[in-house]
Amino acid sequence: MYYQVVSFSHKSCDQGMREKLAFANDEEKREMLNQLTTFEFVYEAFIVSTCNRVEIVLATRDNFSSYHAVLGLMSQRSDLNFYELKTAAKRHDDEEAVEHIFSVVSSLDSLVIGESQITGQVKEAFRFSHANGTAGRKLNRVISYAVKCAAEVRNATNISQNPISIASVAVAQAHKLLGDNIQGMKAIVIGAGDMGVLAAKHLLRVGCDVVLIGRDLEKVQAVADSLGENVKADTMDALPKYINRYRLLFSATSSKEPVITSDLIENETLPRHWFDMAIPRDIEDMDLEKLQLFRIDDLRSISNDNHALREEQAVRAAEIVSQYKEEFYTWLRALSIEPVIKQMREHVSEAIDKEMYRAIQKGFVPAEHEANMRKMAEQMFNRFLHDPTQNLRHSSVEKKNANCIEAVKKMFNIDTENIDFKQYKNDHHTKGYSA
């Protein structure tokens, strides 16, 4: 079994390509997951789709085949050329894939290093696929360990102090542009999801009043009430009024099409600072002299500044990720040997049963001596197997001995493909890992 991640992120794809690759809703993810897992070489899969990345995480029989299957399906659904996708995609296999997942969950691969949302987004991506029946224990092992790694990164470094997100960077940029004048201004936030709520919270912190806009007034009103008296709720029907009256706007909806178009603009003389935090984009390109429009990729320079400020801590965090990757594979190799040893002993027990039956049937052993003879045979085999099984356990944690274990499985005709490894988790691992 192999691990693989096919990644389309801010590091390799521009915003336009990420918009075409993004999964707009759960149904699109479900369709892709179901298609992937119908291939015999894909065991499990889940999809991370955020404003900065689309990542397909897989447990496979054949990484070459799964990689090309992902590219083919992504090309079909996005209408992007297969070879264009192949150029943009970053392929991570096995240990590199595990280290990449740990880095992503620890927010070391984010546009803004140390941002606080990605851990929850990856966990939710796995939960969705698990509920869909397209992810299980093979990927659960990786995610469980990745979450532990992320917790260690947070505890051992200050990389996540004052948690940062795209929303907080956008508000910080607005604050930088407007200075103290931002206090008392009214800011429009379109979208009552996680990003919109984060933007509203940061705006309140710098002294703005907020108008929160969404399609479902009841839902938006409930969110607005939870944020306090300085937040007003309204619907998308009122959007034209607000964008022609107030200069500060932050948008983060899940709409496939832009929600702000040039035909909504009535007052072109109004200075505007707009921040489009959505993938696909919420604001279409428009030629307004007094419009200053920031999209996600426009925040890259701020991300780089953030990385520079945290570089020392990022290096320490990367060391933690590498250490956890090594521990994960050590545990995984150790875990894999227990069902081998158990089946070796089961084969021995079956052999004893057959030979005892034959010996009694042939009269070689009196029936009344069966219990003693069986006990002696078991003790002899246990003594014979003791050193080999201990050596297998010790050697299983070393990469160079992987072929040796496969050879033992082949010699003893042992199949561990459908074994529930959870029953063996305490034999080699004491961190409380959930297999």
XYZ file of C-alpha atoms in Angstrom:
435
model
C 0.000 0.000 0.000
C 1.260 3.482 -0.883
C 0.396 7.058 0.032
C 0.115 9.850 -2.521
C -0.843 13.539 -2.652
C -1.531 15.366 -5.915
C -1.346 19.051 -5.052
C -2.495 22.175 -6.878
C -1.609 25.033 -4.545
C -0.683 28.708 -4.499
C 2.931 27.567 -4.951
C 2.380 26.059 -8.393
C -0.972 27.373 -9.722
C -2.188 30.902 -10.250
C -5.568 32.002 -8.967
C -7.275 31.517 -12.335
C -6.287 27.855 -12.490
C -7.221 27.240 -8.841
C -10.659 28.717 -9.528
C -11.223 26.193 -12.315
C -9.984 23.297 -10.173
C -11.872 24.213 -6.984
C -14.775 22.076 -5.773
C -17.727 24.399 -5.292
C -19.836 22.068 -3.145
C -20.005 18.680 -1.447
C -21.738 17.045 -4.385
C -18.811 17.813 -6.689
C -16.400 16.334 -4.115
C -18.578 13.244 -3.683
C -18.678 12.626 -7.415
C -14.886 12.891 -7.711
C -14.290 10.649 -4.682
C -16.676 8.007 -5.989
C -14.987 8.050 -9.393
C -11.521 7.728 -7.880
C -12.346 4.825 -5.605
C -13.928 2.805 -8.416
C -10.391 2.286 -9.759
C -8.986 -0.971 -8.410
C -5.646 0.715 -7.661
C -7.170 3.331 -5.313
C -8.056 2.166 -1.799
C -9.119 5.476 -0.253
C -9.163 9.202 -1.032
C -10.159 12.585 0.329
C -10.105 16.090 -1.157
C -8.934 19.345 0.417
C -10.349 22.316 -1.494
C -9.669 25.786 -0.072
C -8.945 29.224 -1.472
C -5.238 28.396 -1.628
C -5.148 24.741 -2.642
C -6.830 21.712 -4.118
C -5.207 18.517 -2.870
C -6.159 14.923 -3.633
C -4.900 12.608 -0.871
C -4.807 8.901 -1.667
C -3.985 5.448 -0.356
C -3.157 3.363 -3.413
C -1.897 0.089 -4.829
C -0.135 1.880 -7.689
C 0.957 5.519 -7.473
C 1.725 5.824 -11.179
C -1.810 4.811 -12.159
C -3.497 6.863 -9.432
C -1.551 10.007 -10.390
C -2.668 9.799 -14.013
C -6.233 8.956 -12.967
C -6.354 12.117 -10.828
C -5.010 14.261 -13.656
C -7.473 12.748 -16.115
C -10.508 13.295 -13.874
C -9.424 16.815 -12.925
C -8.922 17.647 -16.600
C -12.427 16.423 -17.443
C -14.164 18.357 -14.684
C -12.213 21.597 -15.185
C -11.849 21.603 -18.993
C -8.126 22.228 -18.495
C -5.620 20.500 -20.732
C -4.209 17.264 -19.244
C -0.602 18.275 -19.915
C -1.177 21.763 -18.526
C -2.378 20.134 -15.301
C 0.570 17.759 -15.289
C 2.921 20.744 -15.423
C 1.130 22.533 -12.580
C 0.538 19.541 -10.309
C 2.971 18.677 -7.553
C 3.133 14.925 -6.980
C 4.164 13.609 -3.560
C 4.601 9.861 -3.039
C 4.896 7.748 0.126
C 7.187 9.355 2.744
C 7.222 12.626 0.822
C 3.402 12.515 0.727
C 3.173 11.927 4.476
C 5.615 14.760 5.195
C 3.630 17.036 2.877
C 0.357 16.237 4.663
C 1.986 16.891 8.054
C 3.317 20.235 6.737
C -0.086 21.233 5.348
C -1.952 20.358 8.558
C 0.692 22.223 10.589
C 0.112 25.275 8.314
C 3.729 25.344 7.119
C 2.645 25.076 3.478
C 0.026 27.823 3.696
C 0.035 31.128 1.856
C 0.213 32.674 5.322
C 2.511 30.584 7.523
C 0.861 29.720 10.839
C -2.726 30.443 9.723
C -5.268 28.809 11.952
C -7.865 27.353 9.595
C -6.110 24.620 7.637
C -5.989 21.962 10.380
C -9.759 21.999 10.720
C -10.239 22.115 6.943
C -8.160 18.954 6.412
C -9.891 17.126 9.278
C -13.282 18.059 7.827
C -12.167 16.895 4.358
C -11.299 13.477 5.784
C -14.525 13.287 7.813
C -16.573 14.045 4.696
C -14.905 11.274 2.706
C -15.157 8.849 5.612
C -18.892 9.488 5.863
C -19.082 8.952 2.103
C -17.402 5.550 2.444
C -14.385 6.604 0.361
C -11.828 6.988 3.177
C -11.073 4.694 6.097
C -8.355 3.470 8.396
C -5.496 3.728 5.876
C -5.838 7.514 5.608
C -7.108 7.889 9.165
C -3.686 6.773 10.394
C -2.039 9.638 8.517
C -4.568 12.286 9.565
C -4.468 11.247 13.228
C -0.700 11.497 13.262
C -0.770 14.772 11.285
C -3.061 16.368 13.877
C -0.660 15.281 16.645
C 2.199 16.779 14.651
C 0.329 20.074 14.230
C -0.333 20.208 17.980
C 3.378 19.664 18.652
C 4.267 22.460 16.203
C 1.889 24.829 17.998
C 3.207 23.841 21.428
C 6.918 23.866 20.585
C 7.001 27.061 18.485
C 5.266 30.430 18.466
C 4.486 30.118 14.766
C 0.744 30.232 15.458
C 0.764 33.026 18.022
C -1.864 35.606 17.109
C -3.449 33.188 14.604
C -3.408 34.522 11.057
C -5.722 33.814 8.167
C -6.411 35.285 4.743
C -9.197 37.275 6.401
C -6.871 38.755 9.018
C -4.274 39.640 6.375
C -6.965 41.380 4.300
C -8.143 43.408 7.290
C -4.548 44.222 8.223
C -3.982 45.508 4.681
C -7.095 47.665 4.898
C -5.884 49.017 8.228
C -2.492 49.783 6.685
C -4.120 51.681 3.802
C -6.604 53.656 5.907
C -4.696 54.039 9.172
C -6.688 55.274 12.148
C -9.417 56.459 9.773
C -10.663 52.871 9.677
C -12.111 53.280 13.157
C -15.800 53.992 12.949
C -16.023 53.095 9.245
C -18.706 50.715 8.036
C -17.362 47.602 6.325
C -19.438 45.302 4.136
C -18.777 41.565 4.529
C -20.401 39.289 1.950
C -20.726 35.684 3.076
C -21.520 34.328 6.533
C -19.224 31.305 6.356
C -15.980 30.811 8.279
C -13.985 33.327 6.238
C -16.682 35.977 6.412
C -17.060 35.548 10.159
C -13.290 35.810 10.644
C -13.194 38.989 8.576
C -16.049 40.457 10.623
C -14.269 39.653 13.893
C -11.037 41.299 12.741
C -12.940 44.344 11.480
C -14.672 44.709 14.837
C -11.289 44.466 16.533
C -9.926 47.448 14.567
C -13.035 49.527 15.326
C -15.275 49.067 12.270
C -19.001 48.553 12.209
C -19.970 45.611 10.000
C -22.819 44.841 7.632
C -22.937 41.067 7.113
C -24.663 40.029 3.897
C -25.850 36.585 2.815
C -28.611 34.783 0.964
C -30.395 33.366 4.009
C -31.398 36.275 6.261
C -32.278 34.017 9.183
C -28.859 32.398 9.144
C -27.033 35.701 8.624
C -29.011 37.337 11.439
C -28.070 34.514 13.818
C -24.380 34.957 12.947
C -24.643 38.740 13.278
C -26.285 38.410 16.707
C -23.452 36.154 17.869
C -20.888 38.805 16.864
C -22.444 41.645 18.828
C -24.385 44.839 18.492
C -22.017 46.442 15.969
C -22.938 43.907 13.274
C -26.025 44.334 11.113
C -27.473 41.575 8.876
C -28.941 41.989 5.407
C -29.599 40.014 2.223
C -27.984 39.958 -1.201
C -30.905 41.985 -2.555
C -29.537 45.001 -0.708
C -25.996 44.576 -2.063
C -26.211 47.327 -4.749
C -27.137 49.863 -2.088
C -24.144 49.030 0.084
C -21.473 48.841 -2.606
C -22.477 52.291 -3.849
C -22.466 53.826 -0.384
C -19.476 52.353 1.517
C -15.865 52.042 0.429
C -14.688 49.013 2.409
C -15.801 45.539 1.290
C -14.701 41.954 2.003
C -16.245 39.078 0.073
C -16.025 35.319 0.715
C -18.976 33.417 -0.748
C -19.128 29.939 -2.304
C -20.763 31.226 -5.482
C -19.511 29.795 -8.763
C -20.092 33.141 -10.478
C -19.083 36.669 -9.405
C -21.621 38.260 -7.070
C -20.316 41.785 -7.725
C -20.424 42.848 -11.351
C -19.866 46.150 -13.115
C -23.571 46.621 -13.830
C -24.160 47.051 -10.066
C -21.931 50.139 -9.931
C -23.816 53.436 -9.881
C -21.388 55.764 -8.106
C -17.994 55.588 -9.838
C -16.547 58.506 -7.874
C -16.630 56.639 -4.545
C -13.154 55.511 -3.397
C -13.316 51.765 -2.818
C -11.069 49.239 -1.065
C -12.322 45.778 -1.897
C -10.914 42.415 -0.790
C -11.989 39.319 -2.718
C -11.212 36.302 -0.494
C -13.156 33.738 -2.537
C -12.248 30.947 -4.937
C -13.759 31.221 -7.529
C -13.594 35.021 -7.389
C -16.597 36.984 -6.124
C -15.716 40.253 -7.854
C -15.371 40.441 -11.605
C -12.622 42.518 -13.181
C -13.800 46.072 -13.710
C -12.259 49.354 -14.759
C -13.007 51.794 -11.941
C -10.486 54.579 -11.424
C -10.999 54.757 -7.662
C -11.253 51.016 -7.013
C -8.378 49.304 -5.218
C -9.064 45.579 -5.530
C -7.103 42.891 -3.686
C -7.453 39.226 -4.541
C -6.003 36.256 -2.676
C -2.815 36.132 -4.715
C -2.282 39.862 -4.174
C -1.633 39.031 -0.519
C 1.416 36.929 -1.389
C 3.878 39.685 -0.477
C 2.291 39.955 2.957
C 2.633 36.200 3.279
C 6.317 36.455 2.413
C 6.817 39.155 5.036
C 5.046 36.935 7.534
C 7.301 34.018 6.610
C 10.410 36.139 7.027
C 9.321 37.228 10.481
C 8.713 33.602 11.470
C 11.551 31.961 9.569
C 13.397 30.658 12.630
C 10.235 29.148 14.064
C 9.302 27.719 10.648
C 12.656 25.900 10.511
C 12.013 24.417 13.961
C 8.500 23.459 12.892
C 9.848 21.740 9.765
C 12.180 19.699 11.963
C 9.201 18.587 14.037
C 7.339 17.573 10.870
C 10.321 15.521 9.679
C 10.626 13.862 13.088
C 6.931 12.960 13.141
C 7.178 11.557 9.629
C 10.009 9.262 10.734
C 8.073 8.220 13.864
C 4.975 7.540 11.782
C 6.793 5.219 9.401
C 8.640 3.508 12.250
C 5.290 2.853 13.914
C 3.683 1.791 10.638
C 6.434 -0.721 9.886
C 6.307 -2.061 13.439
C 2.537 -2.316 13.280
C 2.689 -4.284 10.052
C 4.732 -7.121 11.605
C 2.261 -8.053 14.387
C -0.352 -9.696 12.133
C 2.510 -11.540 10.388
C 3.711 -12.973 13.707
C 0.168 -13.826 14.752
C -0.529 -15.700 11.524
C 2.791 -17.571 11.821
C 1.664 -18.810 15.225
C -1.782 -19.674 13.879
C -0.127 -21.767 11.149
C 1.876 -23.542 13.848
C -1.289 -24.239 15.851
C -2.996 -25.660 12.753
C 0.012 -27.881 12.070
C -0.038 -29.196 15.633
C -3.757 -29.967 15.346
C -3.280 -31.904 12.107
C -0.281 -33.878 13.321
C -1.872 -34.683 16.695
C -4.980 -35.966 14.927
C -2.863 -38.070 12.549
C -0.705 -39.431 15.380
C -3.723 -40.500 17.427
C -5.515 -41.976 14.398
C -2.391 -43.996 13.482
C -1.855 -45.104 17.095
C 1.483 -43.344 17.428
C 0.208 -41.501 20.542
C -2.378 -42.830 23.017
C -5.422 -40.587 23.131
C -5.057 -40.142 26.886
C -1.633 -38.488 26.314
C -2.922 -35.947 23.793
C -2.989 -32.971 26.197
C 0.584 -33.520 27.337
C 1.859 -34.100 23.799
C 0.068 -30.981 22.577
C 1.564 -28.895 25.380
C 5.043 -30.202 24.589
C 4.611 -29.460 20.868
C 3.421 -25.915 21.608
C 6.379 -25.285 23.935
C 8.830 -26.567 21.337
C 7.408 -24.369 18.633
C 7.253 -21.357 20.947
C 10.922 -21.830 21.792
C 11.758 -22.262 18.106
C 9.809 -19.130 17.066
C 10.904 -16.884 19.947
C 14.162 -15.559 18.491
C 12.849 -15.233 14.902
C 9.775 -13.278 16.019
C 11.836 -10.986 18.258
C 14.243 -10.386 15.387
C 11.315 -9.591 13.104
C 9.976 -7.049 15.587
C 13.362 -5.367 15.923
C 14.060 -5.327 12.204
C 10.576 -4.122 11.271
C 11.328 -0.548 12.373
C 14.186 -0.220 9.877
C 13.486 0.798 6.271
C 16.125 -1.552 4.872
C 14.288 -4.625 6.209
C 10.945 -4.023 4.460
C 11.799 -6.600 1.774
C 12.727 -9.132 4.456
C 9.253 -8.899 5.990
C 7.630 -9.302 2.586
C 9.762 -12.396 2.038
C 8.575 -13.887 5.344
C 4.949 -13.227 4.359
C 5.513 -14.972 1.047
C 7.295 -17.988 2.609
C 4.569 -18.548 5.197
C 1.708 -17.714 2.797
C 0.539 -14.811 4.992
C -1.982 -12.222 3.759
C -2.429 -9.023 5.793
C -4.406 -7.076 3.182
C -7.698 -7.081 5.080
C -6.348 -7.141 8.631
C -7.790 -4.684 11.173
C -4.534 -3.192 12.473
C -6.347 -1.381 15.275
C -6.097 -4.494 17.458
C -2.298 -4.276 17.285
C -1.841 -0.562 17.892
C -0.663 -0.866 21.512
C 2.056 -3.399 20.738
C 4.524 -0.848 19.383
C 3.100 2.619 19.952
C 2.407 4.456 23.188
C 1.279 7.904 21.993
C -2.439 7.107 22.012
C -2.599 7.135 18.233
C -5.997 6.232 16.795
C -5.471 3.743 13.974
